[in-house]
């Protein structure tokens, strides 16, 4: 099982634990992720200023993977949303021809539309399969309780994702966490945005959005938040102390990527899952698991 690994711009800089845990988890599951040095930005940062340029940037990455005969697996929900939506736009032959002319000028072979793009969580759900994954679980996380945060791009845009999951009532990430033996809880503002995308022009509002969910999950008493997006992790973990100071509250809620959680359940050591890079320490989780 070989796939082109699209890592994006944020993860190597601000989400090392996500990359480490992803590489350890996929390696243990027999999924070979191939690094593609030619990959570049997905196009998201320039989309609001120049949509066509953003589309060309996405198409360039798609064409490179297609030329290598590899489908794409990624772990940034934003990148996967942009690449998936670009695939949808490029189904239009007029748009694809226009983009391919630009790709040709850049020395890139034309994009034909054959490459597939999936977030790792969706790949595990649909392609690797829960039955196969269940067989690998040797350390069930029965004593742990998580509050799952989906974020805005995990299942949207729905048409580009083929209506994978229900954006109003998402369940697949919960099901993946539950497979480990852990419990996931429903909570009032589960679908609330993390606030990260508006931090640049409405910082106080962005911090209040993050605070609302952190306060809710802290009051419920979950062991940690579980998520699949590096930007959301920045909002909830990297900015957690700032959020607390600005809102006059004190938070100490661990934030784990789903790859770290699944990795624990299949017996991977904490150092192979990047726990040393968790800003909110997970000592109490480790102690709880040690008692099981």
GROMACS .gro file of C-alpha atoms in nm:
model
  292
    1UNK     CA    1   0.000   0.000   0.000
    2UNK     CA    2   0.197   0.297  -0.132
    3UNK     CA    3   0.068   0.654  -0.129
    4UNK     CA    4   0.207   0.999  -0.191
    5UNK     CA    5   0.225   1.176   0.145
    6UNK     CA    6   0.102   1.533   0.124
    7UNK     CA    7   0.225   1.697   0.442
    8UNK     CA    8   0.146   2.062   0.364
    9UNK     CA    9   0.307   2.374   0.510
   10UNK     CA   10   0.185   2.385   0.871
   11UNK     CA   11   0.262   2.036   0.995
   12UNK     CA   12   0.645   2.031   0.958
   13UNK     CA   13   0.664   2.363   1.144
   14UNK     CA   14   0.388   2.355   1.406
   15UNK     CA   15   0.263   1.997   1.431
   16UNK     CA   16   0.563   1.770   1.471
   17UNK     CA   17   0.372   1.528   1.693
   18UNK     CA   18   0.117   1.484   1.416
   19UNK     CA   19   0.385   1.399   1.163
   20UNK     CA   20   0.574   1.170   1.400
   21UNK     CA   21   0.263   0.982   1.508
   22UNK     CA   22   0.140   0.954   1.149
   23UNK     CA   23   0.463   0.805   1.022
   24UNK     CA   24   0.483   0.563   1.316
   25UNK     CA   25   0.119   0.457   1.285
   26UNK     CA   26   0.115   0.406   0.909
   27UNK     CA   27   0.448   0.225   0.918
   28UNK     CA   28   0.315  -0.017   1.178
   29UNK     CA   29  -0.001  -0.074   0.974
   30UNK     CA   30   0.194  -0.153   0.656
   31UNK     CA   31   0.097   0.170   0.481
   32UNK     CA   32   0.393   0.317   0.295
   33UNK     CA   33   0.387   0.695   0.272
   34UNK     CA   34   0.612   0.828  -0.004
   35UNK     CA   35   0.754   1.177   0.044
   36UNK     CA   36   0.734   1.382  -0.275
   37UNK     CA   37   0.995   1.664  -0.271
   38UNK     CA   38   0.823   1.835  -0.566
   39UNK     CA   39   0.503   1.895  -0.370
   40UNK     CA   40   0.433   2.257  -0.281
   41UNK     CA   41   0.164   2.461  -0.103
   42UNK     CA   42  -0.192   2.345  -0.171
   43UNK     CA   43  -0.298   2.697  -0.269
   44UNK     CA   44  -0.520   2.777   0.027
   45UNK     CA   45  -0.335   3.093   0.144
   46UNK     CA   46  -0.386   3.274  -0.189
   47UNK     CA   47  -0.735   3.148  -0.266
   48UNK     CA   48  -0.920   3.456  -0.143
   49UNK     CA   49  -0.694   3.682  -0.351
   50UNK     CA   50  -0.658   3.484  -0.675
   51UNK     CA   51  -0.875   3.174  -0.714
   52UNK     CA   52  -0.722   3.064  -1.046
   53UNK     CA   53  -0.369   3.078  -0.908
   54UNK     CA   54  -0.483   2.873  -0.611
   55UNK     CA   55  -0.641   2.619  -0.846
   56UNK     CA   56  -0.320   2.592  -1.050
   57UNK     CA   57  -0.121   2.537  -0.731
   58UNK     CA   58  -0.354   2.253  -0.631
   59UNK     CA   59  -0.352   2.105  -0.981
   60UNK     CA   60   0.025   2.108  -0.990
   61UNK     CA   61   0.038   1.882  -0.682
   62UNK     CA   62  -0.232   1.656  -0.820
   63UNK     CA   63  -0.050   1.626  -1.152
   64UNK     CA   64   0.281   1.542  -0.985
   65UNK     CA   65   0.123   1.259  -0.784
   66UNK     CA   66  -0.063   1.138  -1.091
   67UNK     CA   67   0.257   1.123  -1.293
   68UNK     CA   68   0.415   0.908  -1.022
   69UNK     CA   69   0.115   0.675  -1.025
   70UNK     CA   70   0.033   0.741  -0.660
   71UNK     CA   71  -0.286   0.846  -0.489
   72UNK     CA   72  -0.253   1.110  -0.216
   73UNK     CA   73  -0.293   1.068   0.158
   74UNK     CA   74  -0.270   1.378   0.378
   75UNK     CA   75  -0.329   1.472   0.740
   76UNK     CA   76  -0.411   1.843   0.715
   77UNK     CA   77  -0.788   1.881   0.678
   78UNK     CA   78  -0.745   2.221   0.513
   79UNK     CA   79  -0.506   2.089   0.249
   80UNK     CA   80  -0.724   1.787   0.179
   81UNK     CA   81  -1.028   2.012   0.140
   82UNK     CA   82  -0.852   2.239  -0.108
   83UNK     CA   83  -0.706   1.953  -0.313
   84UNK     CA   84  -1.037   1.766  -0.313
   85UNK     CA   85  -1.229   2.075  -0.421
   86UNK     CA   86  -0.972   2.142  -0.693
   87UNK     CA   87  -1.033   1.788  -0.823
   88UNK     CA   88  -1.403   1.868  -0.840
   89UNK     CA   89  -1.348   2.193  -1.033
   90UNK     CA   90  -1.107   2.019  -1.268
   91UNK     CA   91  -1.376   1.774  -1.373
   92UNK     CA   92  -1.494   2.056  -1.599
   93UNK     CA   93  -1.295   2.005  -1.925
   94UNK     CA   94  -1.290   2.378  -1.999
   95UNK     CA   95  -1.138   2.462  -1.661
   96UNK     CA   96  -0.900   2.165  -1.680
   97UNK     CA   97  -0.773   2.267  -2.025
   98UNK     CA   98  -0.712   2.621  -1.904
   99UNK     CA   99  -0.524   2.496  -1.598
  100UNK     CA  100  -0.326   2.242  -1.803
  101UNK     CA  101  -0.203   2.519  -2.032
  102UNK     CA  102  -0.062   2.691  -1.728
  103UNK     CA  103   0.088   2.366  -1.599
  104UNK     CA  104   0.253   2.308  -1.936
  105UNK     CA  105   0.412   2.653  -1.917
  106UNK     CA  106   0.546   2.550  -1.575
  107UNK     CA  107   0.693   2.230  -1.718
  108UNK     CA  108   0.437   2.003  -1.550
  109UNK     CA  109   0.268   1.716  -1.729
  110UNK     CA  110  -0.104   1.773  -1.776
  111UNK     CA  111  -0.350   1.660  -1.512
  112UNK     CA  112  -0.605   1.404  -1.631
  113UNK     CA  113  -0.812   1.356  -1.317
  114UNK     CA  114  -0.720   1.002  -1.214
  115UNK     CA  115  -0.548   1.066  -0.880
  116UNK     CA  116  -0.743   1.014  -0.556
  117UNK     CA  117  -0.709   1.235  -0.248
  118UNK     CA  118  -0.799   1.130   0.106
  119UNK     CA  119  -0.736   1.239   0.462
  120UNK     CA  120  -0.569   0.959   0.659
  121UNK     CA  121  -0.866   0.930   0.895
  122UNK     CA  122  -1.101   0.875   0.603
  123UNK     CA  123  -0.855   0.631   0.445
  124UNK     CA  124  -0.849   0.424   0.765
  125UNK     CA  125  -1.228   0.435   0.777
  126UNK     CA  126  -1.299   0.349   0.414
  127UNK     CA  127  -0.996   0.173   0.267
  128UNK     CA  128  -0.787   0.017   0.540
  129UNK     CA  129  -1.104  -0.087   0.716
  130UNK     CA  130  -1.214  -0.110   1.078
  131UNK     CA  131  -1.208  -0.490   1.086
  132UNK     CA  132  -0.845  -0.492   0.981
  133UNK     CA  133  -0.756  -0.211   1.223
  134UNK     CA  134  -0.941  -0.379   1.511
  135UNK     CA  135  -0.714  -0.681   1.473
  136UNK     CA  136  -0.411  -0.461   1.543
  137UNK     CA  137  -0.539  -0.323   1.873
  138UNK     CA  138  -0.351  -0.482   2.162
  139UNK     CA  139  -0.388  -0.213   2.431
  140UNK     CA  140  -0.753  -0.103   2.444
  141UNK     CA  141  -0.800   0.248   2.586
  142UNK     CA  142  -1.111   0.150   2.783
  143UNK     CA  143  -1.059   0.396   3.067
  144UNK     CA  144  -1.018   0.707   2.849
  145UNK     CA  145  -1.286   0.955   2.750
  146UNK     CA  146  -1.242   1.205   2.466
  147UNK     CA  147  -1.427   1.501   2.330
  148UNK     CA  148  -1.387   1.488   1.951
  149UNK     CA  149  -1.347   1.811   1.757
  150UNK     CA  150  -1.408   1.776   1.382
  151UNK     CA  151  -1.335   2.127   1.262
  152UNK     CA  152  -1.467   2.291   0.947
  153UNK     CA  153  -1.278   2.102   0.676
  154UNK     CA  154  -1.292   1.739   0.788
  155UNK     CA  155  -1.613   1.672   0.592
  156UNK     CA  156  -1.660   1.994   0.396
  157UNK     CA  157  -1.701   2.084   0.115
  158UNK     CA  158  -1.946   1.793   0.109
  159UNK     CA  159  -1.974   1.764  -0.269
  160UNK     CA  160  -1.596   1.746  -0.314
  161UNK     CA  161  -1.583   1.476  -0.048
  162UNK     CA  162  -1.864   1.278  -0.208
  163UNK     CA  163  -2.080   1.353   0.097
  164UNK     CA  164  -1.850   1.162   0.328
  165UNK     CA  165  -1.992   1.186   0.680
  166UNK     CA  166  -2.268   1.426   0.785
  167UNK     CA  167  -2.148   1.785   0.841
  168UNK     CA  168  -2.440   1.851   1.076
  169UNK     CA  169  -2.388   1.537   1.280
  170UNK     CA  170  -2.042   1.390   1.205
  171UNK     CA  171  -1.961   1.045   1.340
  172UNK     CA  172  -1.666   0.883   1.160
  173UNK     CA  173  -1.389   1.028   1.377
  174UNK     CA  174  -1.584   0.927   1.688
  175UNK     CA  175  -1.614   0.576   1.548
  176UNK     CA  176  -1.239   0.562   1.482
  177UNK     CA  177  -1.164   0.670   1.841
  178UNK     CA  178  -1.426   0.428   1.980
  179UNK     CA  179  -1.255   0.145   1.795
  180UNK     CA  180  -0.961   0.183   2.034
  181UNK     CA  181  -1.189   0.107   2.328
  182UNK     CA  182  -1.206   0.472   2.436
  183UNK     CA  183  -1.535   0.654   2.490
  184UNK     CA  184  -1.628   0.972   2.303
  185UNK     CA  185  -1.890   1.209   2.439
  186UNK     CA  186  -2.137   1.438   2.270
  187UNK     CA  187  -2.139   1.796   2.391
  188UNK     CA  188  -2.342   2.109   2.311
  189UNK     CA  189  -2.098   2.296   2.086
  190UNK     CA  190  -1.932   1.999   1.918
  191UNK     CA  191  -1.954   2.153   1.569
  192UNK     CA  192  -1.828   2.496   1.675
  193UNK     CA  193  -1.536   2.640   1.475
  194UNK     CA  194  -1.206   2.666   1.661
  195UNK     CA  195  -1.169   3.033   1.565
  196UNK     CA  196  -0.824   2.994   1.409
  197UNK     CA  197  -0.918   3.124   1.064
  198UNK     CA  198  -1.037   3.462   1.196
  199UNK     CA  199  -0.748   3.521   1.436
  200UNK     CA  200  -0.576   3.750   1.186
  201UNK     CA  201  -0.854   4.009   1.180
  202UNK     CA  202  -1.078   3.930   1.481
  203UNK     CA  203  -0.842   3.795   1.745
  204UNK     CA  204  -1.067   3.841   2.046
  205UNK     CA  205  -1.357   3.664   1.876
  206UNK     CA  206  -1.126   3.379   1.768
  207UNK     CA  207  -1.002   3.334   2.124
  208UNK     CA  208  -1.357   3.341   2.261
  209UNK     CA  209  -1.459   3.066   2.019
  210UNK     CA  210  -1.169   2.850   2.138
  211UNK     CA  211  -1.250   2.927   2.501
  212UNK     CA  212  -1.612   2.818   2.464
  213UNK     CA  213  -1.522   2.463   2.365
  214UNK     CA  214  -1.227   2.436   2.606
  215UNK     CA  215  -1.453   2.542   2.893
  216UNK     CA  216  -1.726   2.300   2.790
  217UNK     CA  217  -1.497   1.997   2.770
  218UNK     CA  218  -1.311   2.094   3.087
  219UNK     CA  219  -1.638   2.117   3.279
  220UNK     CA  220  -1.748   1.777   3.148
  221UNK     CA  221  -1.416   1.632   3.261
  222UNK     CA  222  -1.294   1.445   2.953
  223UNK     CA  223  -0.938   1.317   2.954
  224UNK     CA  224  -0.850   1.505   2.635
  225UNK     CA  225  -0.972   1.660   2.314
  226UNK     CA  226  -0.922   1.451   2.001
  227UNK     CA  227  -0.881   1.609   1.659
  228UNK     CA  228  -0.741   1.573   1.307
  229UNK     CA  229  -0.647   1.929   1.204
  230UNK     CA  230  -0.318   2.111   1.276
  231UNK     CA  231  -0.481   2.457   1.266
  232UNK     CA  232  -0.743   2.349   1.519
  233UNK     CA  233  -0.467   2.209   1.738
  234UNK     CA  234  -0.292   2.546   1.732
  235UNK     CA  235  -0.616   2.713   1.844
  236UNK     CA  236  -0.688   2.469   2.125
  237UNK     CA  237  -0.343   2.364   2.243
  238UNK     CA  238  -0.078   2.615   2.136
  239UNK     CA  239  -0.305   2.907   2.226
  240UNK     CA  240  -0.466   2.744   2.532
  241UNK     CA  241  -0.277   2.950   2.789
  242UNK     CA  242  -0.339   3.271   2.594
  243UNK     CA  243  -0.709   3.185   2.565
  244UNK     CA  244  -0.721   3.133   2.942
  245UNK     CA  245  -0.553   3.463   3.022
  246UNK     CA  246  -0.771   3.663   2.782
  247UNK     CA  247  -1.092   3.510   2.913
  248UNK     CA  248  -0.996   3.497   3.280
  249UNK     CA  249  -1.015   3.120   3.294
  250UNK     CA  250  -0.762   2.846   3.362
  251UNK     CA  251  -0.743   2.551   3.123
  252UNK     CA  252  -0.532   2.237   3.137
  253UNK     CA  253  -0.692   2.018   2.871
  254UNK     CA  254  -0.464   1.783   2.675
  255UNK     CA  255  -0.514   1.785   2.299
  256UNK     CA  256  -0.431   1.467   2.106
  257UNK     CA  257  -0.432   1.387   1.737
  258UNK     CA  258  -0.630   1.080   1.639
  259UNK     CA  259  -0.303   0.925   1.519
  260UNK     CA  260  -0.163   0.942   1.871
  261UNK     CA  261  -0.474   0.780   2.014
  262UNK     CA  262  -0.489   0.498   1.761
  263UNK     CA  263  -0.113   0.455   1.792
  264UNK     CA  264  -0.141   0.400   2.167
  265UNK     CA  265  -0.406   0.132   2.114
  266UNK     CA  266  -0.187  -0.069   1.878
  267UNK     CA  267   0.097  -0.065   2.127
  268UNK     CA  268   0.327   0.210   1.998
  269UNK     CA  269   0.549   0.376   2.257
  270UNK     CA  270   0.486   0.740   2.350
  271UNK     CA  271   0.816   0.855   2.199
  272UNK     CA  272   0.708   0.715   1.863
  273UNK     CA  273   0.388   0.916   1.884
  274UNK     CA  274   0.541   1.256   1.953
  275UNK     CA  275   0.400   1.301   2.303
  276UNK     CA  276   0.707   1.499   2.405
  277UNK     CA  277   0.578   1.775   2.176
  278UNK     CA  278   0.237   1.797   2.342
  279UNK     CA  279   0.227   2.140   2.507
  280UNK     CA  280  -0.040   2.033   2.755
  281UNK     CA  281   0.122   1.732   2.919
  282UNK     CA  282  -0.050   1.396   2.911
  283UNK     CA  283   0.099   1.249   3.228
  284UNK     CA  284  -0.239   1.183   3.387
  285UNK     CA  285  -0.349   0.994   3.076
  286UNK     CA  286  -0.039   0.776   3.091
  287UNK     CA  287  -0.101   0.707   3.462
  288UNK     CA  288  -0.461   0.618   3.394
  289UNK     CA  289  -0.361   0.372   3.124
  290UNK     CA  290  -0.092   0.223   3.350
  291UNK     CA  291  -0.364   0.134   3.603
  292UNK     CA  292  -0.570  -0.056   3.345
   0.00000   0.00000   0.00000
